[in-house]
């Protein structure tokens, strides 16, 4: 699978579904991102930066930030500071599982 991605010159790959125990172990050791080195049978380096979606959010929007009609999730002038504080707290929890300074934060869902 990795070799196919590399053959299409993908530089980055996002993985959502891995064993829950492996995901917990990776989060605890800040190894949610890694360089995947597929087979080099063709003699070329095909390294792909691989990001595992965290157990706090998976591939949906951050909890409480759905913005899909639920007025409790809206940001208004009167609650902007509170919502910013809540979002920052979520990001800090999420960042605990990653060694880099960049985070992928999906904002969508196929669930309703």
PDB file of N, CA, C and O in Angstrom, residues 2-3 6-7 9 36-48:
ATOM      1  N   UNK A   2       1.876   1.252   0.849  1.00  0.00           N
ATOM      2  CA  UNK A   2       2.779   2.397   0.901  1.00  0.00           C
ATOM      3  C   UNK A   2       3.517   2.602  -0.403  1.00  0.00           C
ATOM      4  O   UNK A   2       3.762   3.729  -0.828  1.00  0.00           O
ATOM      5  N   UNK A   3       3.901   1.502  -1.061  1.00  0.00           N
ATOM      6  CA  UNK A   3       4.626   1.622  -2.319  1.00  0.00           C
ATOM      7  C   UNK A   3       3.740   2.259  -3.392  1.00  0.00           C
ATOM      8  O   UNK A   3       4.202   3.089  -4.162  1.00  0.00           O
ATOM      9  N   UNK A   6       3.670   5.936  -2.778  1.00  0.00           N
ATOM     10  CA  UNK A   6       4.949   6.526  -3.164  1.00  0.00           C
ATOM     11  C   UNK A   6       5.076   6.611  -4.687  1.00  0.00           C
ATOM     12  O   UNK A   6       5.622   7.571  -5.216  1.00  0.00           O
ATOM     13  N   UNK A   7       4.585   5.598  -5.390  1.00  0.00           N
ATOM     14  CA  UNK A   7       4.665   5.603  -6.853  1.00  0.00           C
ATOM     15  C   UNK A   7       3.894   6.783  -7.444  1.00  0.00           C
ATOM     16  O   UNK A   7       4.218   7.270  -8.516  1.00  0.00           O
ATOM     17  N   UNK A   9       3.897   9.619  -6.111  1.00  0.00           N
ATOM     18  CA  UNK A   9       4.627  10.780  -5.600  1.00  0.00           C
ATOM     19  C   UNK A   9       3.913  11.492  -4.456  1.00  0.00           C
ATOM     20  O   UNK A   9       4.012  12.703  -4.313  1.00  0.00           O
ATOM     21  N   UNK A  36       7.309   6.958   6.735  1.00  0.00           N
ATOM     22  CA  UNK A  36       7.022   5.608   6.270  1.00  0.00           C
ATOM     23  C   UNK A  36       7.969   5.328   5.113  1.00  0.00           C
ATOM     24  O   UNK A  36       8.037   6.089   4.145  1.00  0.00           O
ATOM     25  N   UNK A  37       8.691   4.245   5.221  1.00  0.00           N
ATOM     26  CA  UNK A  37       9.641   3.874   4.173  1.00  0.00           C
ATOM     27  C   UNK A  37       9.182   2.592   3.492  1.00  0.00           C
ATOM     28  O   UNK A  37       9.511   1.495   3.940  1.00  0.00           O
ATOM     29  N   UNK A  38       8.401   2.739   2.424  1.00  0.00           N
ATOM     30  CA  UNK A  38       7.954   1.552   1.690  1.00  0.00           C
ATOM     31  C   UNK A  38       9.129   0.836   1.030  1.00  0.00           C
ATOM     32  O   UNK A  38      10.252   1.322   1.033  1.00  0.00           O
ATOM     33  N   UNK A  39       8.853  -0.275   0.450  1.00  0.00           N
ATOM     34  CA  UNK A  39       9.864  -1.082  -0.225  1.00  0.00           C
ATOM     35  C   UNK A  39      10.650  -0.246  -1.233  1.00  0.00           C
ATOM     36  O   UNK A  39      10.087   0.583  -1.943  1.00  0.00           O
ATOM     37  N   UNK A  40      11.929  -0.499  -1.284  1.00  0.00           N
ATOM     38  CA  UNK A  40      12.781   0.194  -2.259  1.00  0.00           C
ATOM     39  C   UNK A  40      13.220  -0.764  -3.358  1.00  0.00           C
ATOM     40  O   UNK A  40      14.316  -0.666  -3.878  1.00  0.00           O
ATOM     41  N   UNK A  41      12.351  -1.673  -3.707  1.00  0.00           N
ATOM     42  CA  UNK A  41      12.710  -2.679  -4.699  1.00  0.00           C
ATOM     43  C   UNK A  41      13.027  -2.074  -6.055  1.00  0.00           C
ATOM     44  O   UNK A  41      13.724  -2.681  -6.863  1.00  0.00           O
ATOM     45  N   UNK A  42      12.530  -0.868  -6.314  1.00  0.00           N
ATOM     46  CA  UNK A  42      12.849  -0.227  -7.593  1.00  0.00           C
ATOM     47  C   UNK A  42      14.090   0.652  -7.495  1.00  0.00           C
ATOM     48  O   UNK A  42      14.461   1.324  -8.441  1.00  0.00           O
ATOM     49  N   UNK A  43      14.723   0.653  -6.304  1.00  0.00           N
ATOM     50  CA  UNK A  43      15.960   1.391  -6.118  1.00  0.00           C
ATOM     51  C   UNK A  43      15.790   2.858  -5.772  1.00  0.00           C
ATOM     52  O   UNK A  43      16.763   3.563  -5.586  1.00  0.00           O
ATOM     53  N   UNK A  44      14.547   3.331  -5.669  1.00  0.00           N
ATOM     54  CA  UNK A  44      14.300   4.737  -5.376  1.00  0.00           C
ATOM     55  C   UNK A  44      13.832   4.907  -3.930  1.00  0.00           C
ATOM     56  O   UNK A  44      13.145   4.061  -3.378  1.00  0.00           O
ATOM     57  N   UNK A  45      14.215   6.011  -3.341  1.00  0.00           N
ATOM     58  CA  UNK A  45      13.728   6.359  -2.013  1.00  0.00           C
ATOM     59  C   UNK A  45      12.309   6.900  -2.156  1.00  0.00           C
ATOM     60  O   UNK A  45      12.051   7.795  -2.952  1.00  0.00           O
ATOM     61  N   UNK A  46      11.386   6.336  -1.416  1.00  0.00           N
ATOM     62  CA  UNK A  46       9.980   6.729  -1.523  1.00  0.00           C
ATOM     63  C   UNK A  46       9.402   7.102  -0.160  1.00  0.00           C
ATOM     64  O   UNK A  46       8.278   6.769   0.158  1.00  0.00           O
ATOM     65  N   UNK A  47      10.169   7.775   0.659  1.00  0.00           N
ATOM     66  CA  UNK A  47       9.714   8.107   2.002  1.00  0.00           C
ATOM     67  C   UNK A  47       8.454   8.974   1.949  1.00  0.00           C
ATOM     68  O   UNK A  47       8.345   9.884   1.128  1.00  0.00           O
ATOM     69  N   UNK A  48       7.529   8.675   2.855  1.00  0.00           N
ATOM     70  CA  UNK A  48       6.272   9.412   2.934  1.00  0.00           C
ATOM     71  C   UNK A  48       6.056   9.832   4.389  1.00  0.00           C
ATOM     72  O   UNK A  48       6.067   8.997   5.288  1.00  0.00           O
TER      73      UNK A  48
END
